[in-house]
Coordinates of C-alpha atoms in Angstrom, one line a residue:
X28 CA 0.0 0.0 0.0
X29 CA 1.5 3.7 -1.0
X30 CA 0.8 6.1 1.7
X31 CA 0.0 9.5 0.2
X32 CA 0.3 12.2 3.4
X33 CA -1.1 15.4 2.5
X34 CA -3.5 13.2 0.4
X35 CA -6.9 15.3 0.0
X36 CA -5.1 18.6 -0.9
X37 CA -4.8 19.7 -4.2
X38 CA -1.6 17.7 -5.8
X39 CA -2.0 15.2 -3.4
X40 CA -5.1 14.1 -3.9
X41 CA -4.2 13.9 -7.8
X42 CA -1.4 11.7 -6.9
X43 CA -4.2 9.4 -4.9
X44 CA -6.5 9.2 -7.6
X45 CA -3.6 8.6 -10.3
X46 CA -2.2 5.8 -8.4
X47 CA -5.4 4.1 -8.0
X48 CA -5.6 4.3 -12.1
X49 CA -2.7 2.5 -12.1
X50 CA -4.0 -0.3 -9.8
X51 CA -2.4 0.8 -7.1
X52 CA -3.6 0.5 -3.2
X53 CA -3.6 3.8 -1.6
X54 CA -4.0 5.2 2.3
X55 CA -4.1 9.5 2.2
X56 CA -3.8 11.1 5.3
X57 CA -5.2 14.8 6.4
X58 CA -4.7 16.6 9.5
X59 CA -7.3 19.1 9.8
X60 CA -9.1 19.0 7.1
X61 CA -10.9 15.7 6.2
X62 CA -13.7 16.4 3.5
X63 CA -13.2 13.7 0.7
X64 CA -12.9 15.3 -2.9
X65 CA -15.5 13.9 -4.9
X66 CA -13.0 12.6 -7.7
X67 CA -11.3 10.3 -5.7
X68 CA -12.3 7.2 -5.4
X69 CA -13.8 5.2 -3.1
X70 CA -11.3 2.7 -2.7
X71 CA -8.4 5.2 -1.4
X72 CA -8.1 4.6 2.4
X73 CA -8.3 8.5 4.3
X74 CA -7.3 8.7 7.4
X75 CA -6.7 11.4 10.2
X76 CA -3.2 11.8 10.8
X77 CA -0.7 14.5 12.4
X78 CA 2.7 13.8 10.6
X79 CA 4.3 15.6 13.6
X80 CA 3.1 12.6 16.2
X81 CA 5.5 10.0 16.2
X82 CA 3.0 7.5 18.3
X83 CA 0.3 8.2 15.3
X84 CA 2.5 7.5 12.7
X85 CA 3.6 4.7 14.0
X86 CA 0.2 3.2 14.4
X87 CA -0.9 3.9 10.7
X88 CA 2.0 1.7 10.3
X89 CA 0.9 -0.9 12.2
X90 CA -2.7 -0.6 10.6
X91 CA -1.6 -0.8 6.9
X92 CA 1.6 -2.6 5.0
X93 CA 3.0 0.2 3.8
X94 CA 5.7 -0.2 0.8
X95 CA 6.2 3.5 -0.4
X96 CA 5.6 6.9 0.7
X97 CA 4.7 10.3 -0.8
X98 CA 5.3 13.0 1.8
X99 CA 3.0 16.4 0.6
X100 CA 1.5 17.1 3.5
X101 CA 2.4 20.8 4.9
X102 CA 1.5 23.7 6.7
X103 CA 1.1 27.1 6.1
X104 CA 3.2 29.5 7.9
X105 CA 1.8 32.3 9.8
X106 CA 3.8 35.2 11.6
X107 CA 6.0 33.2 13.5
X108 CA 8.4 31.6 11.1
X109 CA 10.1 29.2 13.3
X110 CA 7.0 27.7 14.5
X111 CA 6.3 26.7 11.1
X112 CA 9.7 25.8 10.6
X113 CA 10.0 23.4 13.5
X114 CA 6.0 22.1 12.5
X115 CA 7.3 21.0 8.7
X116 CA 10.6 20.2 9.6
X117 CA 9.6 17.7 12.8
X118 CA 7.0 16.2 10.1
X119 CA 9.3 15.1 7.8
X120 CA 11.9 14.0 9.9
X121 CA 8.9 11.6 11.4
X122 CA 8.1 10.2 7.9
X123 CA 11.9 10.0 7.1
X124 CA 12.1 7.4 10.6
X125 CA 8.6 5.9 10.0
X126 CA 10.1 5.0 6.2
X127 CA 13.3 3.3 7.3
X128 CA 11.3 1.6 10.2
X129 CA 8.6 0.0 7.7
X130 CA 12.1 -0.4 5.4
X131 CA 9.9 1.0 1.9
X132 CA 11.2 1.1 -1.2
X133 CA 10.3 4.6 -2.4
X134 CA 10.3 7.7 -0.3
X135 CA 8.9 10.5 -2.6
X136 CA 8.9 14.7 -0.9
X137 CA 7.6 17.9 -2.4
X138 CA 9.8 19.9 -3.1
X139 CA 9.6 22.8 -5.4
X140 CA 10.5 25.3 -8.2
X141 CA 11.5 28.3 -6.0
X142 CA 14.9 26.3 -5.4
X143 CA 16.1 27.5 -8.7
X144 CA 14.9 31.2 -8.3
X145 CA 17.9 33.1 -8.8
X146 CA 19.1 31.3 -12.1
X147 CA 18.7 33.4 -15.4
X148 CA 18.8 30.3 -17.5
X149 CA 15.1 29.3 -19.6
X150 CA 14.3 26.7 -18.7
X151 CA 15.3 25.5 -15.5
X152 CA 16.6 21.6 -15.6
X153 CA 17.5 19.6 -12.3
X154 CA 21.6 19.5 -13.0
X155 CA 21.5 22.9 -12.7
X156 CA 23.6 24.5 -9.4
X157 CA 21.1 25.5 -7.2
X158 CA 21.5 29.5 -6.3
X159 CA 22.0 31.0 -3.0
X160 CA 19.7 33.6 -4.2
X161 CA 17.5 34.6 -0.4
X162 CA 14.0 32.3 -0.7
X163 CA 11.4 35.0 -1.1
X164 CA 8.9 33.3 1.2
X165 CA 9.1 30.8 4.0
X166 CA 7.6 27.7 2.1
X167 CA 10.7 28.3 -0.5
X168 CA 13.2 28.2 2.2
X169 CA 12.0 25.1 3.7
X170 CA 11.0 23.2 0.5
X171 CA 14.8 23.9 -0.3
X172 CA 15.7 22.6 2.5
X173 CA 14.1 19.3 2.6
X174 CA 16.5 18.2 -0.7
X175 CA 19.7 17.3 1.1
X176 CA 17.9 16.6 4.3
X177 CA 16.0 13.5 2.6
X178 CA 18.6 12.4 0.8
X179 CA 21.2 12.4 3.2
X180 CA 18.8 11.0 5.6
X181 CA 18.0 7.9 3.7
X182 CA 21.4 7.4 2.4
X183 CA 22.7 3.4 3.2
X184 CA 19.0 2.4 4.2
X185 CA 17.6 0.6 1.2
X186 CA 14.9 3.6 0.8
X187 CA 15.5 5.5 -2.5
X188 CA 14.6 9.3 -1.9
X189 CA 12.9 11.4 -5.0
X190 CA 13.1 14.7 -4.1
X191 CA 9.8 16.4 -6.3
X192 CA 10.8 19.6 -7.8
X193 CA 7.1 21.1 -8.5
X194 CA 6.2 23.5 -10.8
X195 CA 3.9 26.2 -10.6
X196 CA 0.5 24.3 -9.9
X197 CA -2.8 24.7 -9.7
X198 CA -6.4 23.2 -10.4
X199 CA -9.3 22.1 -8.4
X200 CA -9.2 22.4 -4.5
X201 CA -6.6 25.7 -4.4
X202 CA -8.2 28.6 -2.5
X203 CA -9.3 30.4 -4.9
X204 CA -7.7 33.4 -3.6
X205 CA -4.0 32.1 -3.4
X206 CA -1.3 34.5 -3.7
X207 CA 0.8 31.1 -5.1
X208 CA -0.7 31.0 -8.6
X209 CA -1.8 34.0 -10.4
X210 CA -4.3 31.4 -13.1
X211 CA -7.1 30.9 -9.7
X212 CA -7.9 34.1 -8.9
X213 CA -8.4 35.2 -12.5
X214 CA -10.7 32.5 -13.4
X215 CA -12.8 33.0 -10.1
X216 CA -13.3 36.8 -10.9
X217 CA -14.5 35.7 -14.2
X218 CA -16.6 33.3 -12.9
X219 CA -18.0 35.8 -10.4
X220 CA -18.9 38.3 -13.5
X221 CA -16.3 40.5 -12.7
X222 CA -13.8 42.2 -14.8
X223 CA -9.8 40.7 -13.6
X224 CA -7.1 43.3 -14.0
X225 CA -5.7 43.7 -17.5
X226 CA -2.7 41.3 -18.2
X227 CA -0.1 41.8 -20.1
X228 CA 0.3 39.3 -23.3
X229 CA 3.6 37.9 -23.1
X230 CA 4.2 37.4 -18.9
X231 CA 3.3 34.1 -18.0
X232 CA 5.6 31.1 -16.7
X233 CA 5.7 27.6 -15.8
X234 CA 2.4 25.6 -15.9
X235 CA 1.3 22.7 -14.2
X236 CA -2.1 21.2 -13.8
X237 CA -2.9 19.5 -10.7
X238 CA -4.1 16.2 -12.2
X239 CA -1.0 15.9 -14.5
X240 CA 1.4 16.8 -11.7
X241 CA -0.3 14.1 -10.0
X242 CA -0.2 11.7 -12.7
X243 CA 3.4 12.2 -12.5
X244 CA 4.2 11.4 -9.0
X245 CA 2.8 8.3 -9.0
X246 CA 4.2 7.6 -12.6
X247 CA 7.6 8.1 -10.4
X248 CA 6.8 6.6 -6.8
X249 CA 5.5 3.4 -8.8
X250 CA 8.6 3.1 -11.8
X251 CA 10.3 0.0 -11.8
X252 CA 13.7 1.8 -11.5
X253 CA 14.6 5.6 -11.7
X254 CA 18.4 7.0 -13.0
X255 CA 18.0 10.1 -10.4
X256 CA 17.0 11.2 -7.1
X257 CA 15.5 14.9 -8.3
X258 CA 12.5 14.9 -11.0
X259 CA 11.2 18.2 -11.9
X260 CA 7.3 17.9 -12.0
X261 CA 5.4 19.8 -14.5
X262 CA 3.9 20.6 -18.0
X263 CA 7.1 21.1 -19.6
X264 CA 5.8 23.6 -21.5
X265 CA 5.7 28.0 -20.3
X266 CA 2.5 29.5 -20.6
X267 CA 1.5 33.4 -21.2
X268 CA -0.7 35.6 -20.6
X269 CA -2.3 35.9 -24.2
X270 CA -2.6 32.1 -24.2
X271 CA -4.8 32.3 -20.9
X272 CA -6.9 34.9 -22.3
X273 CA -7.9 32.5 -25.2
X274 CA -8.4 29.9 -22.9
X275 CA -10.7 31.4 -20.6
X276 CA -12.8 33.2 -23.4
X277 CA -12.8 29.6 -24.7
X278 CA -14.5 28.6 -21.7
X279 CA -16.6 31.6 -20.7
X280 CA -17.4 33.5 -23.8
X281 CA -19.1 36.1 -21.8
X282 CA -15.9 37.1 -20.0
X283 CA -14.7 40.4 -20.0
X284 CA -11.2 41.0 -20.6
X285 CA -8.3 43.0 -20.9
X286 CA -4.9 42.6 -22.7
X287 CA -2.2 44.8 -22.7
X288 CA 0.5 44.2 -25.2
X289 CA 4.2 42.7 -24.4
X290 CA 5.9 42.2 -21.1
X291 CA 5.4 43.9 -17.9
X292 CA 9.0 44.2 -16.7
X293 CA 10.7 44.3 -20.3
X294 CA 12.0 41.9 -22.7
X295 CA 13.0 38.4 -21.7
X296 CA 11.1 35.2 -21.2
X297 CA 9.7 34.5 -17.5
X298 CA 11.0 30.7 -16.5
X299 CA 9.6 27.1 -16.6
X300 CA 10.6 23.3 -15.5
X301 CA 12.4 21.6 -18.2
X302 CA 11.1 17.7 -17.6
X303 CA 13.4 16.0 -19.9
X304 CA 14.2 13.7 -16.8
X305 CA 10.7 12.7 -15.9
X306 CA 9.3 11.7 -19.6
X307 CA 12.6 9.7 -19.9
X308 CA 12.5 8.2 -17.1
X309 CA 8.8 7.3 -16.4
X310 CA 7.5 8.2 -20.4
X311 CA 5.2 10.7 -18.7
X312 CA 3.4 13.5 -21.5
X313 CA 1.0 16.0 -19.6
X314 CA -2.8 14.6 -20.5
X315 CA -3.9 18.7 -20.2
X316 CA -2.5 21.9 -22.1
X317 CA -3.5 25.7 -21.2
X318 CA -6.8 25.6 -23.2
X319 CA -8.1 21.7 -21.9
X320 CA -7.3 22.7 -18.2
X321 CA -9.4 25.9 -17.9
X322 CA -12.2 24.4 -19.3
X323 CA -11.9 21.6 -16.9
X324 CA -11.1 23.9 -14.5
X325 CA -14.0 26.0 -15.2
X326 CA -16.5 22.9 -15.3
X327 CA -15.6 21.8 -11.8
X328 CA -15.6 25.4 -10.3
X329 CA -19.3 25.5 -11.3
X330 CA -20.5 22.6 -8.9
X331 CA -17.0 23.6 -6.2
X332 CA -15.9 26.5 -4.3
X333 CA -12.5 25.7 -4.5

C-alpha cells in the first residue's frame, strides 16, 4: 500500500487518484481538514493523521503494510516563522524514521521550483547549481531545504529518496484566492462576473495542472527503477498571458477582458521546469494543455468553491 500524506489537498489528492488508475492501493492522510474530494475514489483509504506525532505515525504503520511513501502534507506559515519551521521540519523527519522503520522502497517529498529562483537560464533543468539567491517566502526556504535533508537522511537504508521539484500548480481544490498561482484568482473573478485586472500578453511562466502533476508522482513513486534522485514535475511547456486569455474566453465566452501588449517588466522570457528527466524516465506526457485545463477547470468550479 503507498501512503500518500497530505493526500486530499490539491496535488495530493491527484497523486491518490492517479495511483489508483494504475492499480495501485492507496492510504491518504489529512490533519485538519478531512472532507473527501469527490473525484477520488472510493477505494483510497483516508485517514486522520498529524505527521508531527511520532505514536500516530507509527500506528498507521501498524494498521496498513505500507511499501512506499509520498510526503505532501504541509502547513502554512503564519507570523512566527520558526513555529512553522519546526512544525514542517519535525514532520518530515517523522516520515523520514517511520520510512526506514517499515524499510519502503520509495520515499517521494515535495519539493519545489523556487529552489532554482535566482538562475537566469530558460528553462530551468534539475543538473543545474542550485543558487543562494535569499528564498522570497518561508515555504521556499524550507521546501529547499528538505533536498539534502531527505537524501542524506535515507542514504545506506535501502529507501531511494525522489526529491519532487514542483512546478507552478494549480487546479481544483486551491483557494481560490491564493497569492501562489496567479491562473485561480483570475478565473474566479471571471466566474463571479467581474472584470480581472488587465494582463499583459507575453508574462506568463511555468504551468502545471494538478491532475497531471499528480499523474506524474505516481508515474515516479511506482517506476520499476529511476536514473536520479531529483525529478522536476510539470507541463514542460511555459504558458503566457495571451494564451490564458484564449483559454478562458474559450471557456466563458461572456468574459470580459483585458490585454495589454508585451511584457510587464521588459523583454526576456519568465521561467519554466524543463522535464526531460521525468518523460525519460517514467514516459510521462501532460494529458492537459493551457486551453483543456481551464475548461476543466471552469467545469468543476461550477458545482466547487475551491
Amino acid at each position: 500500500m503507498i501512503l500518500v500524506t497530505g493526500g486530499l489537498g490539491m496535488i495530493g489528492a491527484q497523486t491518490a487518484r492517479a495511483l489508483t488508475d494504475l492499480g495501485h492501493a492507496v492510504v491518504a492522510t489529512a490533519h485538519r481538514r478531512t472532507e473527501r474530494p469527490t473525484f477520488l475514489p472510493d477505494d483510497v483509504v483516508v485517514e486522520r493523521l498529524d505527521v508531527t506525532d511520532p505514536a500516530a505515525v507509527s500506528a498507521l504503520g501498524d494498521r496498513y503494510r505500507i511499501t512506499d511513501i509520498v510526503h505532501l502534507a504541509g502547513s502554512i506559515p503564519g507570523e512566527d516563522r520558526v513555529a512553522y519551521f519546526r512544525a514542517d521540519t519535525a514532520g518530515l523527519l517523522t516520515m523520514l524514521d517511520a520510512a526506514r522503520a517499515w524499510r519502503v522502497r520509495r520515499f517521494a517529498v515535495a519539493g519545489s521550483l523556487g529552489s532554482y529562483l535566482g538562475r537566469d537560464d530558460v528553462p530551468w533543468y534539475e543538473d543545474l547549481a542550485l543558487p543562494t539567491a535569499p528564498a522570497p517566502h518561508p515555504i521556499i526556504a524550507f521546501k529547499k531545504a528538505v533536498e539534502p535533508l531527505t537524501t542524506n537522511a535515507l542514504q545506506g537504508t535501502g529507501t531511494e529518496a525522489v526529491v519532487l521539484r514542483i512546478g507552478s500548480t494549480w487546479g481544483p481544490l486551491m483557494d481560490p484566492a491564493t497569492p501562489f498561482n496567479a491562473i485561480p484568482p483570475y478565473i474566479s473573478a471571471v466566474l463571479r462576473g467581474e472584470r480581472p485586472a488587465a494582463v499583459h500578453a507575453q508574462d506568463g511562466g511555468d504551468f502545471c495542472y494538478a491532475p497531471d502533476a499528480g499523474r506524474a508522482i505516481a508515474m515516479l513513486i511506482t517506476a520499476d527503477t529511476l536514473a536520479h534522485d531529483v525529478y522536476n514535475v510539470s507541463s514542460g511547456q511555459p504558458f503566457t498571458n495571451g494564451q490564458l486569455v484564449d483559454a478562458v474566453r474559450a471557456a466563458v465566452p461572456h468574459a470580459r477582458l483585458d490585454v495589454v501588449d508585451g511584457r510587464r517588466t521588459g523583454p526576456g522570457r519568465d521561467p519554466y521546469l524543463d522535464i526531460s528527466r521525468l518523460r525519460t524516465d517514467t514516459g510521462f506526457n501532460p494529458t492537459f494543455d493551457l486551453t483543456t485545463a481551464v475548461a476543466d477547470y471552469v467545469a468543476w468550479r461550477t458545482h466547487h468553491d475551491r
